[in-house]
Coordinates of N, CA, C and O in Angstrom, one line a residue:
M229 N 0.8 -1.2 0.0 CA 0.0 0.0 0.0 C 0.9 1.2 0.0 O 1.9 1.3 0.7
N230 N 0.5 2.2 -0.8 CA 1.2 3.5 -0.8 C 0.3 4.5 -0.3 O -0.9 4.5 -0.5
V231 N 0.8 5.5 0.4 CA 0.1 6.6 0.9 C 0.7 7.9 0.3 O 1.9 8.1 0.3
L232 N -0.2 8.7 -0.4 CA 0.3 9.8 -1.1 C -0.3 11.1 -0.4 O -1.4 11.1 0.0
F233 N 0.6 12.1 -0.3 CA 0.1 13.4 0.2 C 0.3 14.4 -0.9 O 1.4 14.5 -1.5
F234 N -0.7 15.3 -1.1 CA -0.6 16.3 -2.1 C -1.0 17.6 -1.5 O -1.8 17.7 -0.6
D235 N -0.4 18.7 -2.1 CA -0.7 20.0 -1.8 C -1.8 20.5 -2.8 O -1.7 20.2 -4.0
G236 N -2.8 21.2 -2.3 CA -3.8 21.7 -3.3 C -3.2 22.9 -4.0 O -2.8 24.0 -3.4
K237 N -3.0 22.8 -5.3 CA -2.4 23.9 -6.1 C -3.3 24.1 -7.3 O -4.0 23.1 -7.8
P238 N -3.4 25.3 -7.8 CA -4.1 25.5 -9.1 C -3.5 24.8 -10.2 O -2.3 24.5 -10.2
S239 N -4.2 24.5 -11.3 CA -3.7 23.8 -12.4 C -2.6 24.7 -13.1 O -2.7 25.9 -13.0
S240 N -1.7 24.0 -13.7 CA -0.5 24.8 -14.3 C 0.0 24.0 -15.5 O -0.1 22.8 -15.6
K241 N 0.4 24.8 -16.5 CA 1.0 24.1 -17.7 C 2.3 23.4 -17.3 O 2.6 22.3 -17.8
N242 N 3.1 23.9 -16.4 CA 4.3 23.3 -15.9 C 4.0 22.5 -14.6 O 3.2 23.0 -13.7
P243 N 4.5 21.4 -14.4 CA 4.2 20.6 -13.2 C 4.7 21.3 -11.9 O 5.8 21.9 -11.9
W244 N 3.9 21.3 -10.9 CA 4.3 21.8 -9.6 C 5.3 20.9 -8.9 O 6.2 21.4 -8.1
T245 N 5.2 19.6 -9.1 CA 6.0 18.6 -8.4 C 7.4 18.7 -8.9 O 7.7 18.6 -10.1
K246 N 8.3 18.9 -7.9 CA 9.8 18.9 -8.2 C 10.4 17.6 -7.7 O 11.4 17.1 -8.3
E247 N 9.9 17.1 -6.6 CA 10.4 15.8 -6.1 C 9.3 15.1 -5.3 O 8.3 15.7 -4.9
V248 N 9.5 13.8 -5.2 CA 8.5 12.9 -4.5 C 9.3 12.1 -3.5 O 10.3 11.5 -3.7
W249 N 8.8 12.2 -2.2 CA 9.4 11.4 -1.1 C 8.7 10.1 -0.9 O 7.4 10.1 -0.9
V250 N 9.4 9.0 -0.8 CA 8.8 7.7 -0.6 C 9.4 7.0 0.6 O 10.7 7.1 0.8
Y251 N 8.6 6.5 1.4 CA 9.0 5.7 2.6 C 8.6 4.2 2.3 O 7.4 4.0 2.2
D252 N 9.5 3.3 2.2 CA 9.2 1.9 1.9 C 9.0 1.2 3.2 O 9.9 0.8 3.9
Y253 N 7.7 1.0 3.5 CA 7.4 0.2 4.7 C 6.8 -1.2 4.3 O 6.4 -1.9 5.2
R254 N 6.9 -1.5 3.1 CA 6.5 -2.8 2.6 C 7.5 -3.9 2.7 O 7.3 -5.0 3.1
T255 N 8.7 -3.5 2.3 CA 9.8 -4.5 2.2 C 10.3 -5.0 3.5 O 10.7 -4.1 4.4
N256 N 10.3 -6.3 3.8 CA 10.9 -6.9 5.0 C 10.1 -6.5 6.2 O 10.6 -6.7 7.4
I257 N 8.9 -6.1 6.1 CA 8.0 -5.8 7.2 C 6.8 -6.8 7.1 O 6.2 -6.9 6.1
H258 N 6.5 -7.4 8.2 CA 5.4 -8.4 8.2 C 4.5 -8.2 9.4 O 4.9 -8.3 10.6
H259 N 3.3 -7.7 9.2 CA 2.3 -7.5 10.2 C 1.1 -8.5 9.9 O 0.8 -8.8 8.8
T260 N 0.5 -9.0 11.0 CA -0.7 -9.7 10.9 C -1.7 -9.1 11.9 O -1.3 -8.4 12.8
L261 N -3.0 -9.3 11.7 CA -4.0 -8.7 12.6 C -3.9 -9.2 14.0 O -4.2 -8.5 14.9
K262 N -3.5 -10.5 14.2 CA -3.6 -11.1 15.5 C -2.2 -11.2 16.2 O -2.1 -10.7 17.3
K263 N -1.2 -11.8 15.5 CA 0.0 -12.0 16.2 C 1.0 -10.8 16.1 O 1.8 -10.6 17.1
N264 N 0.9 -10.0 15.1 CA 1.8 -8.8 15.0 C 1.1 -7.7 14.4 O 1.4 -7.2 13.3
P265 N 0.1 -7.1 15.1 CA -0.6 -6.0 14.5 C 0.2 -4.7 14.4 O 1.1 -4.5 15.2
L266 N -0.2 -3.9 13.4 CA 0.5 -2.6 13.3 C 0.2 -1.7 14.4 O -1.0 -1.6 14.8
K267 N 1.2 -1.1 15.0 CA 1.0 -0.2 16.1 C 1.6 1.2 15.8 O 2.4 1.3 14.9
L268 N 1.2 2.2 16.5 CA 1.7 3.6 16.2 C 3.2 3.6 16.3 O 3.9 4.3 15.4
E269 N 3.9 3.0 17.2 CA 5.3 3.0 17.3 C 6.0 2.4 16.1 O 7.1 2.7 15.8
D270 N 5.3 1.5 15.4 CA 5.9 1.0 14.1 C 6.0 2.1 13.1 O 6.8 1.9 12.2
L271 N 5.2 3.1 13.2 CA 5.3 4.2 12.2 C 6.1 5.4 12.6 O 6.2 6.4 11.9
Q272 N 6.7 5.3 13.8 CA 7.4 6.5 14.3 C 8.6 6.9 13.4 O 8.8 8.1 13.2
D273 N 9.3 5.9 12.9 CA 10.4 6.3 12.0 C 9.9 7.1 10.8 O 10.5 8.1 10.4
F274 N 8.8 6.6 10.2 CA 8.2 7.4 9.1 C 7.8 8.8 9.5 O 8.1 9.8 8.8
I275 N 7.2 8.9 10.7 CA 6.7 10.2 11.1 C 7.9 11.2 11.3 O 7.9 12.3 10.9
N276 N 9.0 10.6 11.9 CA 10.2 11.5 12.0 C 10.8 11.9 10.7 O 11.2 13.0 10.5
C277 N 10.9 10.9 9.7 CA 11.4 11.2 8.4 C 10.5 12.2 7.7 O 11.0 13.1 7.0
Y278 N 9.2 12.0 7.8 CA 8.2 12.9 7.1 C 8.3 14.3 7.5 O 8.2 15.2 6.7
N279 N 8.7 14.5 8.8 CA 8.9 15.8 9.3 C 7.8 16.8 9.0 O 8.0 17.8 8.3
P280 N 6.6 16.6 9.5 CA 5.4 17.4 9.1 C 5.6 18.9 9.6 O 5.0 19.7 9.0
T281 N 6.4 19.1 10.6 CA 6.5 20.5 11.0 C 7.4 21.3 10.1 O 7.3 22.6 10.1
N282 N 8.4 20.7 9.4 CA 9.2 21.4 8.5 C 9.7 20.5 7.4 O 10.8 20.0 7.4
R283 N 8.8 20.3 6.4 CA 9.1 19.3 5.4 C 10.3 19.8 4.5 O 10.8 18.9 3.8
H284 N 10.7 21.0 4.5 CA 11.8 21.5 3.7 C 13.1 21.1 4.3 O 14.2 21.2 3.7
K285 N 13.1 20.5 5.5 CA 14.4 20.1 6.1 C 14.4 18.5 6.2 O 15.2 18.0 7.0
R286 N 13.7 17.9 5.3 CA 13.7 16.4 5.3 C 15.1 15.9 4.8 O 15.7 16.6 3.9
K287 N 15.5 14.8 5.3 CA 16.7 14.2 4.9 C 16.5 12.7 4.6 O 15.8 12.0 5.3
Q288 N 17.1 12.3 3.5 CA 16.9 10.9 3.1 C 17.7 10.0 4.1 O 18.7 10.4 4.6
T289 N 17.1 8.8 4.3 CA 17.9 7.8 5.1 C 18.6 6.8 4.1 O 19.4 6.0 4.5
W290 N 18.2 6.9 2.8 CA 18.8 6.0 1.8 C 19.9 6.9 1.1 O 19.8 8.1 0.9
S291 N 21.0 6.2 0.7 CA 22.0 6.8 -0.1 C 22.6 5.7 -0.9 O 22.4 4.5 -0.7
G292 N 23.5 6.1 -1.9 CA 24.2 5.1 -2.7 C 25.1 4.2 -1.8 O 25.3 3.0 -2.2
T293 N 25.5 4.7 -0.7 CA 26.3 3.9 0.2 C 25.5 3.2 1.3 O 25.9 2.2 1.8
D294 N 24.4 3.8 1.7 CA 23.5 3.2 2.7 C 22.2 2.8 2.0 O 21.2 3.5 2.0
T295 N 22.2 1.6 1.4 CA 21.1 1.2 0.6 C 19.9 0.5 1.4 O 19.0 0.1 0.8
D296 N 20.1 0.5 2.7 CA 19.0 0.0 3.6 C 18.0 1.1 4.1 O 17.1 0.8 4.8
G297 N 18.3 2.3 3.7 CA 17.4 3.4 4.2 C 16.1 3.4 3.6 O 15.9 3.2 2.3
R298 N 15.0 3.5 4.4 CA 13.6 3.4 3.9 C 13.1 4.7 3.3 O 12.0 4.7 2.7
W299 N 13.7 5.9 3.6 CA 13.2 7.2 3.2 C 14.0 7.7 2.1 O 15.2 7.9 2.2
R300 N 13.4 8.0 0.9 CA 14.2 8.3 -0.3 C 13.4 9.4 -1.1 O 12.2 9.3 -1.2
K301 N 14.2 10.2 -1.7 CA 13.6 11.3 -2.6 C 13.9 10.9 -4.0 O 15.0 10.5 -4.4
F302 N 12.8 11.1 -4.9 CA 13.0 11.0 -6.3 C 12.6 12.3 -7.0 O 11.6 13.0 -6.5
T303 N 13.3 12.6 -8.0 CA 13.0 13.9 -8.7 C 11.8 13.6 -9.7 O 11.5 12.5 -10.0
Y304 N 11.2 14.7 -10.1 CA 10.1 14.6 -11.1 C 10.5 13.8 -12.3 O 9.8 12.9 -12.8
D305 N 11.7 14.1 -12.8 CA 12.2 13.4 -14.0 C 12.4 11.9 -13.8 O 12.2 11.1 -14.7
E306 N 12.9 11.5 -12.6 CA 13.0 10.1 -12.3 C 11.6 9.4 -12.3 O 11.5 8.3 -12.8
I307 N 10.6 10.1 -11.7 CA 9.3 9.5 -11.7 C 8.7 9.4 -13.1 O 8.2 8.4 -13.5
I308 N 8.8 10.5 -13.9 CA 8.3 10.5 -15.2 C 8.9 9.4 -16.1 O 8.3 8.8 -17.0
A309 N 10.2 9.1 -15.9 CA 11.0 8.2 -16.7 C 10.6 6.7 -16.4 O 10.9 5.8 -17.1
R310 N 9.8 6.5 -15.3 CA 9.4 5.1 -14.9 C 8.4 4.6 -15.9 O 7.6 5.4 -16.4
D311 N 8.4 3.3 -16.0 CA 7.4 2.7 -16.9 C 6.0 3.1 -16.5 O 5.6 2.9 -15.3
K312 N 5.2 3.7 -17.4 CA 3.9 4.2 -17.1 C 3.8 5.1 -15.9 O 2.8 5.3 -15.3
T313 N 4.9 5.8 -15.6 CA 5.0 6.8 -14.5 C 4.5 6.1 -13.2 O 3.8 6.7 -12.4
S314 N 4.9 4.9 -13.0 CA 4.4 4.1 -11.9 C 4.9 4.7 -10.6 O 6.1 5.0 -10.5
L315 N 4.1 4.8 -9.6 CA 4.5 5.2 -8.2 C 4.6 4.0 -7.3 O 4.8 4.1 -6.1
D316 N 4.6 2.8 -7.9 CA 4.8 1.6 -7.1 C 6.3 1.4 -7.1 O 6.9 0.7 -7.8
I317 N 6.9 2.1 -6.1 CA 8.4 2.2 -6.0 C 8.9 1.4 -4.9 O 8.4 1.4 -3.8
T318 N 9.9 0.6 -5.2 CA 10.7 -0.1 -4.1 C 12.1 -0.2 -4.5 O 12.4 -0.2 -5.7
W319 N 13.0 -0.1 -3.6 CA 14.4 -0.2 -3.8 C 15.1 -1.1 -2.8 O 16.3 -1.5 -3.1
L320 N 14.5 -1.4 -1.7 CA 15.1 -2.3 -0.7 C 15.1 -3.7 -1.2 O 14.1 -4.1 -1.9
K321 N 16.1 -4.5 -0.9 CA 16.1 -5.9 -1.3 C 15.2 -6.7 -0.3 O 15.3 -6.5 0.9
D322 N 14.3 -7.5 -0.8 CA 13.5 -8.4 0.0 C 14.3 -9.5 0.5 O 14.7 -10.4 -0.2
K323 N 14.6 -9.5 1.8 CA 15.5 -10.5 2.4 C 14.9 -11.9 2.3 O 15.6 -12.9 2.3
S324 N 13.6 -12.0 2.3 CA 13.0 -13.4 2.2 C 13.2 -14.0 0.8 O 13.3 -15.2 0.7
L325 N 13.4 -13.1 -0.2 CA 13.7 -13.6 -1.5 C 15.1 -14.0 -1.7 O 15.5 -14.9 -2.4
A326 N 16.0 -13.2 -1.0 CA 17.4 -13.4 -1.1 C 17.8 -14.6 -0.3 O 18.8 -15.3 -0.6
D327 N 17.2 -14.8 0.8 CA 17.6 -15.9 1.8 C 16.3 -16.6 2.2 O 15.6 -16.2 3.1
L328 N 16.1 -17.8 1.6 CA 14.9 -18.5 1.9 C 14.8 -19.0 3.3 O 13.8 -19.4 3.8
D329 N 15.9 -19.0 4.0 CA 16.0 -19.5 5.4 C 15.3 -18.4 6.3 O 15.0 -18.7 7.5
N330 N 15.1 -17.2 5.8 CA 14.6 -16.1 6.7 C 13.1 -15.9 6.4 O 12.5 -14.9 6.8
L331 N 12.4 -16.8 5.7 CA 11.0 -16.7 5.6 C 10.3 -16.8 6.9 O 10.7 -17.5 7.8
P332 N 9.1 -16.1 7.0 CA 8.4 -16.3 8.3 C 7.9 -17.8 8.4 O 7.9 -18.5 7.4
D333 N 7.6 -18.2 9.6 CA 7.1 -19.5 9.8 C 5.9 -19.8 9.0 O 5.1 -18.9 8.7
P334 N 5.7 -21.1 8.5 CA 4.6 -21.4 7.7 C 3.2 -21.0 8.3 O 2.3 -20.6 7.6
D335 N 3.1 -21.2 9.7 CA 1.8 -20.8 10.3 C 1.6 -19.3 10.2 O 0.4 -18.9 10.0
E336 N 2.6 -18.5 10.2 CA 2.5 -17.0 10.1 C 2.0 -16.7 8.6 O 1.2 -15.9 8.4
L337 N 2.7 -17.3 7.7 CA 2.3 -17.1 6.3 C 0.9 -17.5 6.0 O 0.1 -16.8 5.4
A338 N 0.5 -18.7 6.5 CA -0.9 -19.2 6.3 C -1.9 -18.2 7.0 O -2.9 -17.9 6.4
E339 N -1.5 -17.8 8.2 CA -2.5 -16.9 8.9 C -2.6 -15.5 8.2 O -3.7 -15.0 8.0
E340 N -1.5 -15.0 7.6 CA -1.5 -13.8 6.9 C -2.4 -13.9 5.6 O -3.1 -13.1 5.3
I341 N -2.2 -15.1 5.0 CA -3.0 -15.3 3.8 C -4.5 -15.4 4.1 O -5.4 -14.7 3.5
V342 N -4.9 -16.1 5.2 CA -6.3 -16.2 5.6 C -6.8 -14.8 6.0 O -7.9 -14.4 5.6
E343 N -6.0 -14.0 6.7 CA -6.5 -12.6 7.1 C -6.7 -11.8 5.9 O -7.7 -11.0 5.8
N344 N -5.8 -11.9 4.9 CA -5.9 -11.1 3.7 C -7.2 -11.5 2.9 O -7.9 -10.6 2.4
L345 N -7.4 -12.8 2.8 CA -8.6 -13.3 2.2 C -9.9 -12.8 2.9 O -10.8 -12.4 2.3
E346 N -9.9 -12.9 4.2 CA -11.1 -12.5 5.0 C -11.3 -11.0 4.8 O -12.5 -10.6 4.7
A347 N -10.2 -10.2 4.8 CA -10.4 -8.8 4.7 C -10.9 -8.5 3.3 O -11.8 -7.6 3.1
G348 N -10.5 -9.2 2.2 CA -11.0 -9.0 0.9 C -12.5 -9.4 0.8 O -13.2 -8.7 0.2
I349 N -12.8 -10.5 1.4 CA -14.3 -10.9 1.4 C -15.1 -9.8 2.1 O -16.2 -9.5 1.6
E350 N -14.6 -9.3 3.2 CA -15.4 -8.3 4.0 C -15.5 -7.0 3.1 O -16.6 -6.4 3.1
S351 N -14.5 -6.7 2.4 CA -14.6 -5.5 1.5 C -15.6 -5.7 0.4 O -16.4 -4.8 0.1
F352 N -15.7 -6.9 -0.2 CA -16.7 -7.2 -1.2 C -18.1 -7.2 -0.5 O -19.1 -6.8 -1.2
R353 N -18.3 -7.7 0.7 CA -19.6 -7.6 1.4 C -20.0 -6.2 1.5 O -21.2 -5.9 1.4
T354 N -19.1 -5.3 1.9 CA -19.4 -3.9 2.0 C -19.8 -3.3 0.7 O -20.8 -2.5 0.6
I355 N -19.1 -3.7 -0.4 CA -19.5 -3.2 -1.7 C -20.9 -3.7 -2.1 O -21.7 -2.9 -2.6
I356 N -21.1 -4.9 -1.9 CA -22.5 -5.5 -2.2 C -23.6 -4.8 -1.4 O -24.6 -4.4 -2.0
A357 N -23.3 -4.6 -0.1 CA -24.3 -3.9 0.7 C -24.6 -2.5 0.2 O -25.7 -2.0 0.1
A358 N -23.5 -1.8 -0.2 CA -23.7 -0.4 -0.8 C -24.4 -0.4 -2.1 O -25.2 0.4 -2.4
L359 N -24.2 -1.4 -2.9 CA -24.9 -1.5 -4.2 C -26.3 -1.8 -4.1 O -27.1 -1.4 -4.9
K360 N -26.7 -2.6 -3.0 CA -28.1 -2.9 -2.8 C -28.9 -1.7 -2.3 O -30.2 -1.8 -2.4
K361 N -28.3 -0.7 -1.8 CA -29.0 0.4 -1.2 C -29.6 1.3 -2.3 O -29.2 1.5 -3.3

């Protein structure tokens, strides 16, 4: 899941966007609803990096030498050059793909699959109920 923040600006011939900041919280992070639910403290690093009180003083935690940093800036030109201008951006190496010994336990994987399926079914039930109204 990606979360995007935009400033309300009037339309313009030239793009307002000069850079896009991305925090990768998907790679190597595993939450489940029951055993490892997402908590506010899990997001504290993002909040600190996002720096809502002074966004002009943001600093990347990623660099060419520190490739494990989750907070990274991309220029407008870098984004536009992406296939179909995709904002589905990731740069961290998925450790579970690189090292199969570090996969979560099978019961965790199975539970996560069941929780995702149940959440999907619940979403469809909500849609069906809304359509019936």
